GROMACS .gro file of C-alpha atoms in nm:
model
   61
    1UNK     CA    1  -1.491  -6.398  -0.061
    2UNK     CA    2  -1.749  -6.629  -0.243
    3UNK     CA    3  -1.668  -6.652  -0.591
    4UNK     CA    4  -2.057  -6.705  -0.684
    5UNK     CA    5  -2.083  -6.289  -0.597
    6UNK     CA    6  -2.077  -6.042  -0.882
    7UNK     CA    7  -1.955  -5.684  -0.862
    8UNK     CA    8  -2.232  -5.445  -0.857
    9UNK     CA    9  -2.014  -5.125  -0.969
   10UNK     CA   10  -1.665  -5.006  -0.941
   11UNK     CA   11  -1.516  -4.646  -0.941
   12UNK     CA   12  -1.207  -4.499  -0.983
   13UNK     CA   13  -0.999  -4.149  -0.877
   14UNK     CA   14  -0.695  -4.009  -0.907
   15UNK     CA   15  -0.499  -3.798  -0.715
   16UNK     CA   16  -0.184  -3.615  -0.705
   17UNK     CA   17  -0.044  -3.335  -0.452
   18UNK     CA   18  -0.215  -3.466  -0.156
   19UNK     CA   19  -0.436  -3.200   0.043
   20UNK     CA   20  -0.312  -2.926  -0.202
   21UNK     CA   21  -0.336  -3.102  -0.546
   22UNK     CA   22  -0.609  -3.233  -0.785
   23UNK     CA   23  -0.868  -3.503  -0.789
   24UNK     CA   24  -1.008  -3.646  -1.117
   25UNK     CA   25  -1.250  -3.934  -1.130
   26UNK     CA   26  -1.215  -4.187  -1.440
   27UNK     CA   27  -1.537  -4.091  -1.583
   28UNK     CA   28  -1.376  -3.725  -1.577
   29UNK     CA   29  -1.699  -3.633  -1.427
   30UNK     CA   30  -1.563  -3.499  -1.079
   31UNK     CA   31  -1.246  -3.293  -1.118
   32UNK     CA   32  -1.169  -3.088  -0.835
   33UNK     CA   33  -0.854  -2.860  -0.699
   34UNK     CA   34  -0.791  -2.965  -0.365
   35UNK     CA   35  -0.697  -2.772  -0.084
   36UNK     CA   36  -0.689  -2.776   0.323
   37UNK     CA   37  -1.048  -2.602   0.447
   38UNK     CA   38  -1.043  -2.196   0.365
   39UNK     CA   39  -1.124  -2.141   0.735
   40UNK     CA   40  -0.729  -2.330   0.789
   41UNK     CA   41  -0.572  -2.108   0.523
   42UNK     CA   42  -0.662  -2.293   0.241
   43UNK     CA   43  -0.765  -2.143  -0.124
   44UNK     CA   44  -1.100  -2.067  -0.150
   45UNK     CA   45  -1.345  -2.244  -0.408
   46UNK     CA   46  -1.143  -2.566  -0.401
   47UNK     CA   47  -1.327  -2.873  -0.183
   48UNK     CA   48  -1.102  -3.043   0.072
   49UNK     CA   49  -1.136  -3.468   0.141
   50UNK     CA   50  -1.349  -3.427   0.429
   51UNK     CA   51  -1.653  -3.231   0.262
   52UNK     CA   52  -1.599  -3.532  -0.042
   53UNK     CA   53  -1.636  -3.783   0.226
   54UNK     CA   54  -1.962  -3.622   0.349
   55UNK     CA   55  -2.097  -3.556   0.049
   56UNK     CA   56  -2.061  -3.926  -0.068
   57UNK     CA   57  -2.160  -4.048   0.278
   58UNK     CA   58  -2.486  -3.815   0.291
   59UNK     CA   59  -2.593  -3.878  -0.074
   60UNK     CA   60  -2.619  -4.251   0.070
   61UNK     CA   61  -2.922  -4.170   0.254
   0.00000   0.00000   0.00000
């Protein structure tokens, strides 16, 4: 990598129990129970990785 490029931004998250656990970003502004898509058994009201990849994803646009 060039050394004469800056970061623009950095983020961090945290994650423990996998699919069925809990997500917390740094800022403490997303915290989230996890949990495998209700529609596959999961818990409902808890977000799964997939719909946080499309909502990051789609926000891009």
């Amino acid at each position: 990598m060039d050394s004469s490029k800056k970061t623009l931004y950095t983020a961090d998250a945290t994650a423990v129990g996998g699919r069925s656990g809990h997500v917390r970003s740094a800022t403490g502004i997303i915290d989230l129970e996890m949990s495998v898509p209700e529609g596959l058994g999961g818990k409902k009201g808890a977000t799964n990785p997939e719909e946080l990849f499309a909502a990051g994803y789609s926000s891009c646009f």
